[in-house]
CSV table of C-alpha atoms and ligand atoms in Angstrom, one decimal:
chain,number,residue,atom,x,y,z
A,43,MET,CA,-9.0,6.5,21.9
A,44,MET,CA,-6.9,6.2,19.4
A,45,ASN,CA,-8.0,6.3,15.2
A,46,ILE,CA,-7.4,4.7,12.8
A,47,PHE,CA,-7.4,5.0,9.1
A,48,ILE,CA,-7.3,2.9,6.8
A,49,ALA,CA,-7.3,3.8,3.1
A,50,GLY,CA,-8.3,1.0,0.6
A,51,GLY,CA,-9.3,-1.0,4.2
A,52,THR,CA,-12.4,-2.6,2.4
A,53,SER,CA,-10.8,-5.4,1.3
A,54,GLY,CA,-7.2,-7.4,1.6
A,55,ILE,CA,-3.5,-6.2,2.9
A,56,GLY,CA,-6.4,-2.9,4.3
A,57,TYR,CA,-9.0,-4.9,6.2
A,58,ALA,CA,-7.1,-6.9,8.0
A,59,LEU,CA,-4.9,-4.3,8.9
A,60,ALA,CA,-8.1,-2.4,9.9
A,61,VAL,CA,-9.1,-5.8,12.7
A,62,HIS,CA,-6.6,-6.7,13.9
A,63,TYR,CA,-7.1,-2.5,15.3
A,64,LEU,CA,-10.1,-3.3,16.2
A,65,SER,CA,-9.0,-6.8,17.7
A,66,LYS,CA,-6.7,-3.2,19.8
A,67,GLY,CA,-9.5,-1.6,20.7
A,68,TYR,CA,-9.4,1.1,18.8
A,69,ARG,CA,-11.7,3.0,17.0
A,70,VAL,CA,-10.8,2.3,12.4
A,71,GLY,CA,-12.3,3.9,10.0
A,72,VAL,CA,-12.0,2.3,6.5
A,73,CYS,CA,-12.5,3.5,3.0
A,74,GLY,CA,-13.0,2.0,-0.4
A,75,ARG,CA,-14.6,2.7,-4.1
A,76,ASP,CA,-17.4,-0.4,-3.3
A,77,ILE,CA,-18.3,-0.9,0.9
A,78,ASN,CA,-19.2,-4.0,-0.9
A,79,LYS,CA,-16.4,-5.8,-0.6
A,80,VAL,CA,-16.7,-5.7,3.5
A,81,PRO,CA,-17.4,-9.5,4.6
A,82,LYS,CA,-20.2,-10.0,6.2
A,83,ASN,CA,-18.6,-10.5,9.8
A,84,ASN,CA,-20.6,-8.8,12.3
A,85,LEU,CA,-17.8,-6.2,12.6
A,86,ASN,CA,-20.4,-3.8,13.7
A,87,SER,CA,-17.5,-1.5,15.3
A,88,LEU,CA,-15.8,-0.9,12.0
A,89,LEU,CA,-16.1,2.6,10.2
A,90,VAL,CA,-16.5,1.6,6.2
A,91,TYR,CA,-17.0,4.6,4.5
A,92,GLU,CA,-17.5,5.8,0.3
A,93,ALA,CA,-14.3,7.8,-1.6
A,94,ASP,CA,-11.7,7.4,-4.3
A,95,VAL,CA,-8.4,8.9,-3.0
A,96,SER,CA,-7.7,10.1,-6.4
A,97,ILE,CA,-10.5,12.5,-5.4
A,98,MET,CA,-9.4,15.1,-2.9
A,99,SER,CA,-12.0,16.0,-1.4
A,100,SER,CA,-14.1,12.7,-1.8
A,101,ILE,CA,-11.1,11.1,1.1
A,102,LYS,CA,-10.8,14.7,2.4
A,103,THR,CA,-14.9,14.6,3.5
A,104,VAL,CA,-14.9,11.1,4.7
A,105,LEU,CA,-11.8,11.5,7.4
A,106,GLN,CA,-13.5,13.9,8.1
A,107,ASN,CA,-16.7,12.8,8.5
A,108,PHE,CA,-14.6,9.2,10.9
A,109,LEU,CA,-13.6,12.5,12.6
A,110,ASP,CA,-17.1,14.2,13.3
A,111,GLY,CA,-16.5,14.8,16.9
A,112,HIS,CA,-13.0,13.5,18.2
A,113,LYS,CA,-10.2,14.7,18.6
A,114,ASN,CA,-7.3,13.8,16.8
A,115,LEU,CA,-6.2,11.0,14.5
A,116,ASP,CA,-4.0,8.6,15.4
A,117,VAL,CA,-2.7,6.6,12.2
A,118,PHE,CA,-3.5,7.2,8.4
A,119,ILE,CA,-3.0,4.4,6.6
A,120,ASN,CA,-3.2,4.8,3.0
A,121,CYS,CA,-3.6,1.1,1.0
A,122,ALA,CA,-4.8,1.8,-2.4
A,123,GLY,CA,-3.3,1.2,-4.8
A,124,SER,CA,-4.6,-0.8,-8.1
A,125,TYR,CA,-2.0,-3.3,-10.5
A,126,ALA,CA,-2.1,-4.0,-14.4
A,127,GLU,CA,1.4,-6.6,-16.3
A,128,ASP,CA,2.4,-4.5,-19.2
A,129,VAL,CA,5.8,-5.8,-19.7
A,130,ALA,CA,5.2,-9.0,-20.9
A,131,GLY,CA,1.6,-8.0,-21.8
A,132,GLN,CA,-0.3,-5.3,-22.9
A,133,ILE,CA,-2.9,-3.6,-20.8
A,134,SER,CA,-5.8,-1.1,-21.2
A,135,TYR,CA,-5.1,3.8,-22.4
A,136,GLU,CA,-8.1,2.8,-18.5
A,137,GLU,CA,-6.2,0.7,-16.9
A,138,ALA,CA,-3.1,2.9,-16.9
A,139,GLU,CA,-4.5,5.8,-15.9
A,140,GLN,CA,-6.6,4.0,-13.2
A,141,MET,CA,-2.7,3.2,-11.5
A,142,LEU,CA,-1.5,6.2,-12.5
A,143,GLN,CA,-3.7,8.0,-10.7
A,144,THR,CA,-5.0,5.3,-7.9
A,145,ASN,CA,-1.1,5.0,-7.0
A,146,ILE,CA,0.5,8.3,-7.3
A,147,LEU,CA,-2.1,11.1,-7.1
A,148,GLY,CA,-4.0,9.0,-4.7
A,149,THR,CA,-0.7,8.5,-2.5
A,150,ILE,CA,-0.3,12.8,-3.1
A,151,ASN,CA,-4.0,13.2,-1.8
A,152,CYS,CA,-3.5,10.8,1.0
A,153,PHE,CA,-0.6,12.0,2.8
A,154,GLU,CA,-2.1,16.1,2.6
A,155,VAL,CA,-5.2,14.6,4.0
A,156,ALA,CA,-3.6,13.0,6.4
A,157,ARG,CA,-1.0,16.2,7.2
A,158,LEU,CA,-3.6,18.7,7.2
A,159,LEU,CA,-5.0,17.3,10.4
A,160,MET,CA,-1.8,15.7,12.5
A,161,GLN,CA,0.5,19.2,11.6
A,162,HIS,CA,-1.2,20.5,14.4
A,163,GLN,CA,-1.6,17.9,17.1
A,164,LYS,CA,2.4,17.0,16.8
A,165,ASN,CA,1.6,13.1,15.9
A,166,GLY,CA,1.2,11.2,14.4
A,167,ARG,CA,1.9,7.9,11.9
A,168,ILE,CA,1.3,7.1,8.3
A,169,ALA,CA,2.0,4.8,6.4
A,170,VAL,CA,1.6,3.9,3.2
A,171,ILE,CA,1.9,0.3,1.2
A,172,ALA,CA,4.6,0.8,-1.3
A,173,SER,CA,6.1,-2.4,-3.1
A,174,VAL,CA,9.5,-4.6,-3.0
A,175,SER,CA,9.1,-3.6,-6.7
A,176,GLY,CA,9.3,0.0,-6.3
A,177,ILE,CA,12.9,-0.7,-4.9
A,178,LEU,CA,14.7,-1.6,-7.8
A,179,ASP,CA,15.3,1.1,-10.8
A,180,TYR,CA,15.6,0.2,-13.9
A,181,LYS,CA,14.5,1.0,-17.1
A,182,LYS,CA,12.2,-0.9,-18.5
A,183,SER,CA,10.1,-1.9,-15.5
A,184,SER,CA,6.5,-2.3,-15.9
A,185,LEU,CA,4.3,0.8,-15.0
A,186,TYR,CA,3.1,-0.4,-11.9
A,187,THR,CA,6.9,-1.0,-10.6
A,188,LYS,CA,7.8,2.3,-11.5
A,189,THR,CA,4.1,3.5,-9.5
A,190,LYS,CA,5.1,1.7,-6.8
A,191,ARG,CA,9.1,3.3,-7.1
A,192,SER,CA,7.1,6.9,-6.6
A,193,VAL,CA,5.3,6.1,-3.7
A,194,ILE,CA,8.8,6.0,-1.9
A,195,ASN,CA,10.2,9.1,-3.4
A,196,ILE,CA,6.8,10.6,-2.8
A,197,ALA,CA,6.5,8.8,0.6
A,198,GLU,CA,10.4,9.7,1.3
A,199,ALA,CA,9.7,13.1,1.1
A,200,TYR,CA,7.2,14.0,3.6
A,201,HIS,CA,9.4,11.8,6.4
A,202,ARG,CA,11.6,14.8,5.7
A,203,ALA,CA,8.7,17.4,5.8
A,204,LEU,CA,6.9,16.0,8.3
A,205,GLU,CA,9.3,14.8,11.0
A,206,PRO,CA,10.1,17.8,12.4
A,207,PHE,CA,5.9,17.6,13.2
A,208,GLY,CA,6.3,15.3,15.0
A,209,ILE,CA,4.7,12.9,12.0
A,210,SER,CA,6.0,9.1,11.1
A,211,VAL,CA,6.2,8.0,7.7
A,212,THR,CA,7.0,4.5,6.9
A,213,THR,CA,6.1,2.8,4.1
A,214,ILE,CA,5.6,-0.4,3.7
A,215,ALA,CA,6.6,-2.6,0.5
A,216,PRO,CA,6.1,-5.7,0.1
A,217,GLY,CA,6.8,-9.3,-1.4
A,218,TYR,CA,3.9,-11.2,-1.9
A,219,ILE,CA,1.3,-11.5,-0.1
A,220,ASP,CA,-2.0,-13.9,-0.6
A,221,THR,CA,-4.7,-12.1,-0.9
A,222,LEU,CA,-7.3,-12.8,-3.1
A,223,LYS,CA,-6.8,-9.7,-5.0
A,224,LEU,CA,-2.9,-11.2,-5.6
A,225,ARG,CA,-5.4,-14.4,-6.4
A,226,GLU,CA,-7.5,-13.2,-8.8
A,227,LEU,CA,-4.8,-11.5,-10.8
A,228,ASN,CA,-3.3,-15.5,-11.1
A,229,GLY,CA,-6.1,-17.7,-11.8
A,230,HIS,CA,-6.3,-18.5,-8.9
A,231,ASP,CA,-2.5,-20.1,-9.0
A,232,LEU,CA,0.0,-18.5,-6.2
A,233,SER,CA,2.0,-21.1,-7.4
A,234,LYS,CA,5.0,-18.7,-9.3
A,235,LYS,CA,5.1,-16.6,-6.6
A,236,PRO,CA,8.2,-16.7,-4.3
A,237,PHE,CA,8.6,-15.7,-1.0
A,238,LEU,CA,4.5,-15.7,-0.3
A,239,VAL,CA,3.9,-14.3,2.7
A,240,ASP,CA,0.5,-15.6,4.0
A,241,VAL,CA,-2.1,-11.7,5.2
A,242,ASP,CA,-2.3,-12.8,9.0
A,243,SER,CA,2.2,-12.8,9.7
A,244,ALA,CA,2.4,-9.3,7.1
A,245,ILE,CA,-0.3,-8.0,9.4
A,246,LYS,CA,2.1,-8.4,12.6
A,247,ILE,CA,5.2,-6.9,10.6
A,248,ILE,CA,3.4,-3.6,9.2
A,249,TYR,CA,1.5,-2.8,12.7
A,250,GLU,CA,4.9,-3.0,14.6
A,251,ALA,CA,7.0,-1.1,11.8
A,252,ILE,CA,4.3,1.7,12.0
A,253,ASP,CA,3.7,1.0,16.0
A,254,THR,CA,7.5,1.9,15.5
A,255,ARG,CA,7.5,4.4,13.4
A,256,LYS,CA,10.2,2.9,11.6
A,257,LYS,CA,10.6,5.0,8.0
A,258,LEU,CA,11.1,2.4,5.1
A,259,LEU,CA,9.5,-1.7,5.5
A,260,ILE,CA,10.6,-4.0,3.2
A,261,PHE,CA,9.7,-7.6,3.6
A,262,PRO,CA,10.0,-10.5,3.7
A,263,THR,CA,13.9,-11.6,4.6
A,264,LYS,CA,14.2,-12.9,1.6
A,265,MET,CA,12.9,-11.4,-1.3
A,266,LYS,CA,14.8,-8.2,1.2
A,267,TRP,CA,18.6,-9.8,-0.2
A,268,LEU,CA,16.9,-11.2,-3.5
A,269,MET,CA,16.6,-7.7,-4.0
A,270,THR,CA,19.9,-6.5,-2.5
A,271,PHE,CA,21.7,-8.6,-4.5
A,272,LEU,CA,19.3,-7.7,-7.8
A,273,SER,CA,20.6,-4.1,-6.7
A,274,VAL,CA,24.1,-4.0,-7.9
A,275,LEU,CA,23.6,-5.9,-11.4
A,276,PRO,CA,23.5,-2.8,-13.7
A,277,SER,CA,20.3,-1.4,-15.0
A,278,SER,CA,20.8,-3.2,-19.5
A,279,PHE,CA,21.7,-6.9,-17.4
A,280,LEU,CA,17.8,-6.1,-14.7
A,281,ASN,CA,16.1,-4.9,-18.1
A,282,VAL,CA,16.5,-8.8,-18.8
A,283,ILE,CA,15.5,-11.2,-16.3
A,284,MET,CA,13.4,-8.8,-15.1
A,285,TYR,CA,11.4,-9.2,-17.8
A,286,ARG,CA,12.5,-13.4,-18.1
A,287,LYS,CA,9.8,-13.4,-14.5
A,288,ALA,CA,7.4,-11.9,-15.8
A,289,LYS,CA,6.8,-14.3,-18.8
A,290,TRP,CA,8.0,-17.1,-17.5
A,291,MET,CA,5.2,-15.9,-14.6
A,292,GLN,CA,2.4,-15.0,-17.3
A,293,GLN,CA,3.1,-19.4,-18.6
A,294,ASP,CA,0.7,-21.5,-17.5
B,168,LIG,N1,-1.7,-8.8,-2.0
B,168,LIG,C1,0.5,-8.3,-2.7
B,168,LIG,O1,1.2,-9.4,-3.0
B,168,LIG,C2,1.4,-7.1,-2.7
B,168,LIG,C3,2.8,-7.1,-2.8
B,168,LIG,C4,3.2,-5.7,-2.5
B,168,LIG,C5,2.1,-4.8,-2.6
B,168,LIG,N2,0.8,-4.8,-3.1
B,168,LIG,C6,-0.1,-3.5,-2.2
B,168,LIG,O2,-0.5,-3.8,-0.8
B,168,LIG,C7,-1.9,-2.7,-1.1
B,168,LIG,C8,-3.5,-3.8,-1.3
B,168,LIG,O3,-3.4,-5.0,-2.0
B,168,LIG,P1,-4.2,-5.9,-1.5
B,168,LIG,O4,-2.9,-7.4,-1.7
B,168,LIG,O5,-4.8,-6.5,-0.4
B,168,LIG,O6,-5.7,-5.8,-2.9
B,168,LIG,P2,-6.8,-5.1,-2.4
B,168,LIG,O7,-7.4,-6.6,-1.5
B,168,LIG,O8,-7.5,-5.1,-4.1
B,168,LIG,O9,-6.6,-4.7,-1.6
B,168,LIG,C9,-6.9,-2.8,-2.9
B,168,LIG,C10,-7.8,-1.8,-1.7
B,168,LIG,O10,-7.8,-0.4,-2.4
B,168,LIG,C11,-9.0,0.3,-2.8
B,168,LIG,N3,-8.9,0.7,-3.9
B,168,LIG,C12,-8.7,1.0,-4.5
B,168,LIG,N4,-7.8,1.5,-5.3
B,168,LIG,C13,-8.9,2.9,-4.3
B,168,LIG,C14,-9.0,4.6,-5.2
B,168,LIG,N5,-9.1,4.5,-6.1
B,168,LIG,N6,-9.7,4.9,-3.8
B,168,LIG,C15,-10.3,4.0,-3.0
B,168,LIG,N7,-10.2,2.6,-2.9
B,168,LIG,C16,-9.2,2.5,-3.6
B,168,LIG,C17,-10.0,-0.8,-3.1
B,168,LIG,O11,-11.0,-0.6,-2.5
B,168,LIG,P3,-12.5,-0.6,-4.7
B,168,LIG,O12,-11.6,-1.4,-5.4
B,168,LIG,O13,-13.3,-0.7,-3.8
B,168,LIG,O14,-11.5,1.4,-4.4
B,168,LIG,C18,-9.9,-2.4,-2.2
B,168,LIG,O15,-10.2,-2.2,-0.9
B,168,LIG,C19,-1.7,-2.7,-2.7
B,168,LIG,O16,-1.1,-0.6,-3.1
B,168,LIG,C20,-1.1,-3.7,-4.1
B,168,LIG,O17,-0.3,-2.5,-4.4
B,168,LIG,C21,0.2,-5.8,-2.6
């Protein structure tokens, strides 16, 4: 039976992916810092672990516990992410630290634990959720966007390094996905989120990309086109557009 592990799989996109893999008959484990987040819906077969991806020993231990006696790690997906808006507003030191720790250090820790296990197998799939915002390169982007841009770059480095070992790396750069977290961050009003995708549709697209070992998935298509258009604009112009967008999104 295939073994699938999802870091940051206790809610949102990660949890929905876990349910999707379970429905296909795979053995699935998830982790997060607060395991009480996992919906209570009789999914007895889902293996749930408490771990913080920004602490190497934490994620390493739960992965070892998950694989105990089972041979291969077939798929590892890192969905853990931290978000705070610092373009049109101010964020605290703790929020900034959390974003850097989870999004950058967490990403590296996840790649390391997964590749150490998969390397001798000469097979495996690793995926990481970045963000479509990380596709654009401009100076005044938010700290979140900069961390997600780093995720894309880190994943690209691992893609090249792991290819000779038969391990694929898929970077997912989604636009807005209608998760509870996105709703909470926006006062439960998603009317200003363009091209919003429902979780079920997003999961099918993400699953397919990982399954076919796609290198980079940017979706939905309309958001991808918008990014292609914006990416040809001068950085100074992008700074202005993105600042106005952030301000507009903050207004009621
Ligand atoms: N929803 C969107 O529109 C959207 C768009 C683009 C990208 N993304 C990215 O997609 C990913 C999932 O987002 P989501 O909307 O599904 O949010 P979510 O429900 O908050 O999912 C995040 C998951 O990561 C876990 N997590 C956070 N920090 C962690 C840490 N340090 N160690 C271990 N687990 C950690 C959370 O649980 P705990 O907090 O209990 O640890 C939770 O299970 C994030 O990386 C996000 O940046 C989302």
